[in-house]
PDB file of C-alpha atoms in Angstrom:
ATOM      1  CA  MET A   1     -14.671  33.125 -76.346  1.00 62.00           C
ATOM      2  CA  VAL A   2     -17.336  30.458 -76.012  1.00 59.00           C
ATOM      3  CA  PRO A   3     -18.234  29.134 -72.564  1.00 60.00           C
ATOM      4  CA  ASP A   4     -19.745  25.756 -71.869  1.00 56.00           C
ATOM      5  CA  HIS A   5     -21.214  24.734 -68.541  1.00 48.00           C
ATOM      6  CA  GLY A   6     -21.118  21.031 -69.357  1.00 46.00           C
ATOM      7  CA  LEU A   7     -20.392  19.283 -72.643  1.00 43.00           C
ATOM      8  CA  PRO A   8     -21.653  15.714 -72.318  1.00 43.00           C
ATOM      9  CA  ILE A   9     -19.366  12.943 -73.429  1.00 43.00           C
ATOM     10  CA  GLY A  10     -21.062   9.703 -74.448  1.00 44.00           C
ATOM     11  CA  GLU A  11     -22.164   7.948 -71.269  1.00 47.00           C
ATOM     12  CA  GLY A  12     -20.092   4.845 -70.694  1.00 56.00           C
ATOM     13  CA  SER A  13     -17.680   5.880 -73.449  1.00 87.00           C
ATOM     14  CA  VAL A  14     -14.177   4.640 -72.659  1.00 95.00           C
ATOM     15  CA  MET A  15     -11.289   6.367 -74.388  1.00 98.00           C
ATOM     16  CA  LYS A  16      -7.718   5.240 -74.688  1.00 98.00           C
ATOM     17  CA  ILE A  17      -5.549   8.035 -73.309  1.00 98.00           C
ATOM     18  CA  GLY A  18      -1.776   8.331 -73.343  1.00 98.00           C
ATOM     19  CA  ILE A  19      -0.060  10.639 -70.860  1.00 98.00           C
ATOM     20  CA  ILE A  20       3.546  11.674 -71.439  1.00 98.00           C
ATOM     21  CA  GLY A  21       4.929  13.133 -68.247  1.00 98.00           C
ATOM     22  CA  ALA A  22       4.154  11.932 -64.732  1.00 97.00           C
ATOM     23  CA  GLY A  23       4.815  15.067 -62.703  1.00 97.00           C
ATOM     24  CA  ASN A  24       2.138  16.869 -60.721  1.00 98.00           C
ATOM     25  CA  ILE A  25      -0.256  17.498 -63.618  1.00 98.00           C
ATOM     26  CA  GLY A  26       0.428  14.211 -65.406  1.00 98.00           C
ATOM     27  CA  GLY A  27       0.189  12.182 -62.228  1.00 98.00           C
ATOM     28  CA  ASN A  28      -3.098  13.730 -61.140  1.00 98.00           C
ATOM     29  CA  LEU A  29      -4.607  13.440 -64.610  1.00 98.00           C
ATOM     30  CA  THR A  30      -3.644   9.773 -64.499  1.00 98.00           C
ATOM     31  CA  ARG A  31      -5.436   9.427 -61.165  1.00 98.00           C
ATOM     32  CA  ARG A  32      -8.627  11.148 -62.269  1.00 98.00           C
ATOM     33  CA  LEU A  33      -8.876   9.723 -65.779  1.00 98.00           C
ATOM     34  CA  THR A  34      -8.486   6.165 -64.531  1.00 98.00           C
ATOM     35  CA  ALA A  35     -10.967   6.855 -61.726  1.00 98.00           C
ATOM     36  CA  ILE A  36     -13.662   7.845 -64.239  1.00 98.00           C
ATOM     37  CA  GLY A  37     -13.039   4.720 -66.258  1.00 98.00           C
ATOM     38  CA  HIS A  38     -10.687   5.556 -69.105  1.00 98.00           C
ATOM     39  CA  ASP A  39      -7.893   3.282 -70.348  1.00 98.00           C
ATOM     40  CA  VAL A  40      -4.732   5.203 -69.479  1.00 98.00           C
ATOM     41  CA  SER A  41      -1.118   4.568 -70.447  1.00 98.00           C
ATOM     42  CA  VAL A  42       1.485   6.737 -68.745  1.00 98.00           C
ATOM     43  CA  ALA A  43       5.117   7.391 -69.621  1.00 98.00           C
ATOM     44  CA  ASN A  44       8.013   9.500 -68.440  1.00 97.00           C
ATOM     45  CA  SER A  45      11.596  10.137 -69.467  1.00 95.00           C
ATOM     46  CA  ARG A  46      12.992   7.788 -66.817  1.00 96.00           C
ATOM     47  CA  GLY A  47      11.205   4.667 -68.038  1.00 97.00           C
ATOM     48  CA  PRO A  48       8.153   2.606 -67.049  1.00 98.00           C
ATOM     49  CA  GLN A  49       9.982   0.892 -64.184  1.00 97.00           C
ATOM     50  CA  THR A  50       9.858   4.202 -62.287  1.00 97.00           C
ATOM     51  CA  LEU A  51       6.057   4.374 -62.577  1.00 98.00           C
ATOM     52  CA  SER A  52       5.186   1.163 -60.745  1.00 97.00           C
ATOM     53  CA  ALA A  53       3.751   2.948 -57.694  1.00 98.00           C
ATOM     54  CA  LEU A  54       1.500   5.197 -59.817  1.00 98.00           C
ATOM     55  CA  ALA A  55       0.430   2.199 -61.882  1.00 98.00           C
ATOM     56  CA  GLU A  56      -0.401   0.181 -58.766  1.00 98.00           C
ATOM     57  CA  GLU A  57      -2.352   3.084 -57.294  1.00 98.00           C
ATOM     58  CA  THR A  58      -4.377   3.869 -60.409  1.00 98.00           C
ATOM     59  CA  GLY A  59      -4.455   0.833 -62.678  1.00 98.00           C
ATOM     60  CA  ALA A  60      -2.798   2.807 -65.477  1.00 98.00           C
ATOM     61  CA  THR A  61      -0.334   0.986 -67.737  1.00 98.00           C
ATOM     62  CA  PRO A  62       3.276   2.212 -67.512  1.00 98.00           C
ATOM     63  CA  VAL A  63       4.924   2.291 -70.945  1.00 98.00           C
ATOM     64  CA  PRO A  64       7.964   3.799 -72.693  1.00 98.00           C
ATOM     65  CA  VAL A  65       7.371   7.247 -74.209  1.00 98.00           C
ATOM     66  CA  GLU A  66       7.538   5.690 -77.688  1.00 97.00           C
ATOM     67  CA  GLU A  67       4.450   3.586 -76.872  1.00 98.00           C
ATOM     68  CA  ALA A  68       2.345   6.084 -74.927  1.00 98.00           C
ATOM     69  CA  ALA A  69       0.299   7.206 -77.936  1.00 98.00           C
ATOM     70  CA  ARG A  70      -0.261   3.757 -79.422  1.00 98.00           C
ATOM     71  CA  GLY A  71      -3.965   3.509 -80.293  1.00 98.00           C
ATOM     72  CA  ALA A  72      -4.740   6.597 -78.206  1.00 98.00           C
ATOM     73  CA  ASP A  73      -7.766   8.806 -78.820  1.00 98.00           C
ATOM     74  CA  VAL A  74      -6.224  11.510 -76.629  1.00 98.00           C
ATOM     75  CA  VAL A  75      -2.556  12.154 -75.840  1.00 98.00           C
ATOM     76  CA  VAL A  76      -1.509  14.513 -73.055  1.00 98.00           C
ATOM     77  CA  VAL A  77       1.948  16.077 -73.389  1.00 98.00           C
ATOM     78  CA  THR A  78       2.845  17.387 -69.964  1.00 98.00           C
ATOM     79  CA  VAL A  79       6.616  17.847 -69.902  1.00 98.00           C
ATOM     80  CA  PRO A  80       8.820  20.926 -69.369  1.00 98.00           C
ATOM     81  CA  LEU A  81       8.937  22.997 -72.541  1.00 98.00           C
ATOM     82  CA  LYS A  82      12.688  22.458 -72.874  1.00 98.00           C
ATOM     83  CA  ALA A  83      12.020  18.685 -73.086  1.00 98.00           C
ATOM     84  CA  VAL A  84       9.533  18.914 -75.975  1.00 98.00           C
ATOM     85  CA  PRO A  85      12.197  18.799 -78.743  1.00 98.00           C
ATOM     86  CA  ASP A  86      13.609  15.637 -77.134  1.00 97.00           C
ATOM     87  CA  LEU A  87      10.380  13.661 -77.480  1.00 98.00           C
ATOM     88  CA  PRO A  88      10.971  10.650 -79.742  1.00 97.00           C
ATOM     89  CA  GLU A  89      10.481  11.336 -83.428  1.00 96.00           C
ATOM     90  CA  GLY A  90       7.197   9.890 -84.611  1.00 96.00           C
ATOM     91  CA  PHE A  91       5.877   9.234 -81.103  1.00 97.00           C
ATOM     92  CA  LEU A  92       2.352  10.017 -82.345  1.00 98.00           C
ATOM     93  CA  ASP A  93       2.535   7.701 -85.363  1.00 95.00           C
ATOM     94  CA  GLY A  94       0.599   4.881 -83.680  1.00 96.00           C
ATOM     95  CA  ALA A  95      -2.187   7.084 -82.332  1.00 98.00           C
ATOM     96  CA  ALA A  96      -5.787   7.037 -83.523  1.00 97.00           C
ATOM     97  CA  GLU A  97      -6.320   8.843 -86.813  1.00 95.00           C
ATOM     98  CA  ASN A  98      -8.020  11.877 -85.281  1.00 96.00           C
ATOM     99  CA  VAL A  99      -6.057  11.948 -82.037  1.00 98.00           C
ATOM    100  CA  ALA A 100      -6.493  15.025 -79.853  1.00 98.00           C
ATOM    101  CA  VAL A 101      -3.163  16.129 -78.386  1.00 98.00           C
ATOM    102  CA  ILE A 102      -3.380  18.189 -75.189  1.00 99.00           C
ATOM    103  CA  ASP A 103      -0.483  20.512 -74.377  1.00 98.00           C
ATOM    104  CA  THR A 104      -0.334  21.487 -70.696  1.00 98.00           C
ATOM    105  CA  GLY A 105       3.036  23.211 -71.008  1.00 98.00           C
ATOM    106  CA  ASN A 106       4.280  26.666 -70.100  1.00 98.00           C
ATOM    107  CA  TYR A 107       7.416  28.546 -71.050  1.00 98.00           C
ATOM    108  CA  TYR A 108       9.529  29.604 -68.087  1.00 97.00           C
ATOM    109  CA  PRO A 109      12.717  31.187 -69.473  1.00 96.00           C
ATOM    110  CA  GLY A 110      14.645  30.574 -66.248  1.00 96.00           C
ATOM    111  CA  ARG A 111      13.974  26.846 -66.520  1.00 97.00           C
ATOM    112  CA  ASP A 112      13.695  26.299 -70.257  1.00 98.00           C
ATOM    113  CA  GLY A 113      16.429  28.586 -71.592  1.00 97.00           C
ATOM    114  CA  ARG A 114      16.054  31.160 -74.318  1.00 96.00           C
ATOM    115  CA  ILE A 115      13.629  30.300 -77.121  1.00 97.00           C
ATOM    116  CA  GLY A 116      13.865  33.107 -79.644  1.00 97.00           C
ATOM    117  CA  ALA A 117      10.751  32.105 -81.575  1.00 97.00           C
ATOM    118  CA  ILE A 118       8.705  32.806 -78.453  1.00 97.00           C
ATOM    119  CA  LEU A 119      10.597  35.729 -76.928  1.00 96.00           C
ATOM    120  CA  ASP A 120      11.570  37.582 -80.101  1.00 95.00           C
ATOM    121  CA  ASP A 121       9.092  36.480 -82.751  1.00 95.00           C
ATOM    122  CA  GLY A 122       6.026  36.366 -80.504  1.00 94.00           C
ATOM    123  CA  LEU A 123       5.108  32.760 -81.270  1.00 97.00           C
ATOM    124  CA  THR A 124       2.669  31.424 -78.706  1.00 98.00           C
ATOM    125  CA  GLU A 125       4.033  28.662 -76.520  1.00 98.00           C
ATOM    126  CA  SER A 126       1.599  26.038 -77.789  1.00 98.00           C
ATOM    127  CA  ARG A 127       2.167  27.019 -81.438  1.00 98.00           C
ATOM    128  CA  TRP A 128       5.872  26.406 -80.807  1.00 98.00           C
ATOM    129  CA  THR A 129       5.116  23.033 -79.198  1.00 98.00           C
ATOM    130  CA  ALA A 130       2.910  22.057 -82.133  1.00 98.00           C
ATOM    131  CA  GLN A 131       5.730  22.891 -84.542  1.00 98.00           C
ATOM    132  CA  GLN A 132       8.211  20.842 -82.519  1.00 98.00           C
ATOM    133  CA  ILE A 133       6.078  17.686 -82.448  1.00 98.00           C
ATOM    134  CA  GLY A 134       4.647  18.052 -85.948  1.00 98.00           C
ATOM    135  CA  HIS A 135       1.011  17.910 -84.800  1.00 98.00           C
ATOM    136  CA  THR A 136      -1.482  20.557 -83.750  1.00 98.00           C
ATOM    137  CA  VAL A 137      -2.332  20.714 -80.054  1.00 98.00           C
ATOM    138  CA  ILE A 138      -5.086  21.813 -77.720  1.00 99.00           C
ATOM    139  CA  LYS A 139      -3.808  24.033 -74.922  1.00 98.00           C
ATOM    140  CA  ALA A 140      -5.444  23.126 -71.600  1.00 98.00           C
ATOM    141  CA  PHE A 141      -4.578  22.638 -67.919  1.00 98.00           C
ATOM    142  CA  ASN A 142      -1.525  24.910 -68.264  1.00 98.00           C
ATOM    143  CA  GLY A 143      -2.765  27.329 -65.598  1.00 98.00           C
ATOM    144  CA  THR A 144      -4.472  24.747 -63.414  1.00 98.00           C
ATOM    145  CA  PHE A 145      -3.260  23.919 -59.922  1.00 98.00           C
ATOM    146  CA  ALA A 146      -2.409  20.219 -60.063  1.00 98.00           C
ATOM    147  CA  GLN A 147      -4.119  19.424 -56.784  1.00 98.00           C
ATOM    148  CA  ASP A 148      -7.361  20.987 -58.013  1.00 98.00           C
ATOM    149  CA  ILE A 149      -7.612  18.207 -60.596  1.00 98.00           C
ATOM    150  CA  VAL A 150      -8.230  15.700 -57.810  1.00 98.00           C
ATOM    151  CA  ASP A 151      -9.715  17.953 -55.114  1.00 98.00           C
ATOM    152  CA  ARG A 152     -12.064  20.332 -56.919  1.00 98.00           C
ATOM    153  CA  PRO A 153     -14.188  18.499 -59.505  1.00 98.00           C
ATOM    154  CA  ARG A 154     -17.848  19.498 -59.261  1.00 98.00           C
ATOM    155  CA  PRO A 155     -20.972  18.364 -61.140  1.00 98.00           C
ATOM    156  CA  ALA A 156     -22.306  20.524 -63.945  1.00 97.00           C
ATOM    157  CA  GLY A 157     -24.334  23.413 -62.585  1.00 97.00           C
ATOM    158  CA  ASP A 158     -22.625  23.491 -59.202  1.00 98.00           C
ATOM    159  CA  PRO A 159     -22.009  27.147 -58.270  1.00 97.00           C
ATOM    160  CA  ASP A 160     -18.485  26.267 -57.099  1.00 98.00           C
ATOM    161  CA  ARG A 161     -17.503  24.564 -60.353  1.00 98.00           C
ATOM    162  CA  LEU A 162     -14.240  25.912 -61.760  1.00 98.00           C
ATOM    163  CA  ALA A 163     -13.720  26.663 -65.445  1.00 98.00           C
ATOM    164  CA  LEU A 164     -10.619  26.153 -67.587  1.00 98.00           C
ATOM    165  CA  PRO A 165      -9.654  28.031 -70.759  1.00 98.00           C
ATOM    166  CA  VAL A 166      -9.042  25.822 -73.803  1.00 98.00           C
ATOM    167  CA  ALA A 167      -7.362  26.952 -77.039  1.00 98.00           C
ATOM    168  CA  GLY A 168      -6.731  25.167 -80.318  1.00 98.00           C
ATOM    169  CA  ASP A 169      -7.149  25.235 -84.090  1.00 98.00           C
ATOM    170  CA  ASP A 170      -8.713  21.796 -84.549  1.00 98.00           C
ATOM    171  CA  GLU A 171     -12.365  22.276 -83.644  1.00 98.00           C
ATOM    172  CA  ALA A 172     -13.155  18.554 -83.528  1.00 98.00           C
ATOM    173  CA  ALA A 173     -10.215  17.857 -81.218  1.00 98.00           C
ATOM    174  CA  LYS A 174     -11.198  20.841 -79.081  1.00 98.00           C
ATOM    175  CA  ARG A 175     -14.707  19.430 -78.653  1.00 98.00           C
ATOM    176  CA  VAL A 176     -13.254  16.107 -77.509  1.00 98.00           C
ATOM    177  CA  VAL A 177     -10.970  17.820 -74.997  1.00 98.00           C
ATOM    178  CA  ARG A 178     -13.686  20.087 -73.649  1.00 98.00           C
ATOM    179  CA  ALA A 179     -16.026  17.133 -73.212  1.00 98.00           C
ATOM    180  CA  LEU A 180     -13.297  15.242 -71.381  1.00 98.00           C
ATOM    181  CA  ILE A 181     -12.673  18.199 -69.065  1.00 98.00           C
ATOM    182  CA  ASP A 182     -16.419  18.380 -68.412  1.00 98.00           C
ATOM    183  CA  GLU A 183     -16.348  14.703 -67.474  1.00 98.00           C
ATOM    184  CA  LEU A 184     -13.479  15.449 -65.090  1.00 98.00           C
ATOM    185  CA  GLY A 185     -15.724  17.945 -63.315  1.00 98.00           C
ATOM    186  CA  PHE A 186     -14.843  21.357 -64.752  1.00 98.00           C
ATOM    187  CA  ASP A 187     -16.452  23.841 -67.129  1.00 98.00           C
ATOM    188  CA  THR A 188     -14.501  25.188 -70.087  1.00 98.00           C
ATOM    189  CA  VAL A 189     -14.199  28.396 -72.063  1.00 98.00           C
ATOM    190  CA  ASP A 190     -13.073  28.285 -75.699  1.00 98.00           C
ATOM    191  CA  SER A 191     -10.329  30.902 -75.784  1.00 98.00           C
ATOM    192  CA  GLY A 192      -9.750  30.722 -79.541  1.00 98.00           C
ATOM    193  CA  GLY A 193      -7.059  29.259 -81.793  1.00 98.00           C
ATOM    194  CA  LEU A 194      -3.397  28.635 -80.984  1.00 98.00           C
ATOM    195  CA  ASP A 195      -2.476  32.146 -82.083  1.00 97.00           C
ATOM    196  CA  ASP A 196      -4.873  33.412 -79.398  1.00 97.00           C
ATOM    197  CA  SER A 197      -3.493  31.116 -76.695  1.00 98.00           C
ATOM    198  CA  TRP A 198      -1.260  33.870 -75.306  1.00 98.00           C
ATOM    199  CA  ARG A 199      -4.375  34.837 -73.361  1.00 98.00           C
ATOM    200  CA  GLN A 200      -3.808  31.875 -71.032  1.00 98.00           C
ATOM    201  CA  GLN A 201       0.004  31.845 -70.874  1.00 98.00           C
ATOM    202  CA  PRO A 202       1.895  32.516 -67.613  1.00 97.00           C
ATOM    203  CA  GLY A 203       1.479  36.047 -66.319  1.00 96.00           C
ATOM    204  CA  THR A 204      -2.015  36.556 -67.748  1.00 97.00           C
ATOM    205  CA  PRO A 205      -5.115  37.087 -65.580  1.00 98.00           C
ATOM    206  CA  VAL A 206      -6.450  33.530 -66.070  1.00 98.00           C
ATOM    207  CA  TYR A 207      -3.151  31.821 -65.264  1.00 98.00           C
ATOM    208  CA  GLY A 208      -3.831  30.111 -61.930  1.00 98.00           C
ATOM    209  CA  LEU A 209      -7.282  31.732 -61.676  1.00 98.00           C
ATOM    210  CA  ARG A 210      -9.759  29.685 -59.648  1.00 98.00           C
ATOM    211  CA  GLU A 211     -13.034  31.002 -61.033  1.00 98.00           C
ATOM    212  CA  GLY A 212     -16.105  29.863 -62.886  1.00 98.00           C
ATOM    213  CA  VAL A 213     -16.986  30.617 -66.500  1.00 98.00           C
ATOM    214  CA  ASP A 214     -17.719  34.328 -65.989  1.00 98.00           C
ATOM    215  CA  GLY A 215     -14.402  34.928 -64.243  1.00 98.00           C
ATOM    216  CA  ILE A 216     -12.437  33.093 -66.931  1.00 98.00           C
ATOM    217  CA  VAL A 217     -14.194  34.992 -69.742  1.00 98.00           C
ATOM    218  CA  LYS A 218     -13.377  38.283 -67.977  1.00 98.00           C
ATOM    219  CA  GLY A 219      -9.750  37.280 -67.425  1.00 98.00           C
ATOM    220  CA  LEU A 220      -9.248  36.270 -71.036  1.00 98.00           C
ATOM    221  CA  ALA A 221     -10.689  39.579 -72.215  1.00 98.00           C
ATOM    222  CA  GLU A 222      -8.315  41.527 -69.963  1.00 98.00           C
ATOM    223  CA  ALA A 223      -5.157  39.713 -71.082  1.00 97.00           C
ATOM    224  CA  SER A 224      -2.261  41.532 -72.736  1.00 95.00           C
ATOM    225  CA  PRO A 225       0.047  39.917 -75.323  1.00 93.00           C
ATOM    226  CA  GLU A 226       3.056  41.548 -73.642  1.00 90.00           C
ATOM    227  CA  ARG A 227       5.076  39.061 -71.620  1.00 89.00           C
ATOM    228  CA  THR A 228       5.659  40.310 -68.093  1.00 84.00           C
ATOM    229  CA  GLY A 229       8.206  39.924 -65.315  1.00 81.00           C
ATOM    230  CA  ASP A 230      10.087  36.635 -65.130  1.00 82.00           C
ATOM    231  CA  PHE A 231       8.103  35.311 -68.097  1.00 86.00           C
ATOM    232  CA  ARG A 232       9.713  37.919 -70.387  1.00 84.00           C
ATOM    233  CA  GLY A 233      13.104  36.236 -70.377  1.00 77.00           C
TER     234      GLY A 233
END
């Protein structure tokens, strides 16, 4: 587990970012990423015509899901887990060659139905998502309160700065995502590869934890791979 209290992204660097899902997390990421100057396209399952208010508020470009990743350096998939298999085939085909795909999703059996690969075989939620979309992902924001994205950014070094766990197999993509999160106003802790990402799934100590780096490192270390309560299915 590797903490970082600020990973600088190139000053003035504008990235093209596609966001698929305009719920609480997707909507607030759209707000913050546009506010710090990135070129954001946003899509949802109901079509771009339903995103006119968000687009007017933020300056983001509403697009169909099939076009959200076109030319994107970063793509955020922030849809219910049960909707992941319904994403259009090849939706990442037009993305930048080394696109970083962020998965914010969580598996809630009561909402998403029974997924045997997760419940019976022990596959981590983000490993399952990566298999469904045919592209590796970086797990981030899955345990973050959506409102904190807009209300609780802090500059690097601020004692009240929150930290987020980040997991993934692609080290280059992980660096991009961690730098972007730093730019959004949060520290990060590298929680390992996708097979380690159970440490930040629902029901673990860091899920919904509002703490700095030390608290997140401690929570990750105390996690158990056993699914608990309603998250057990």
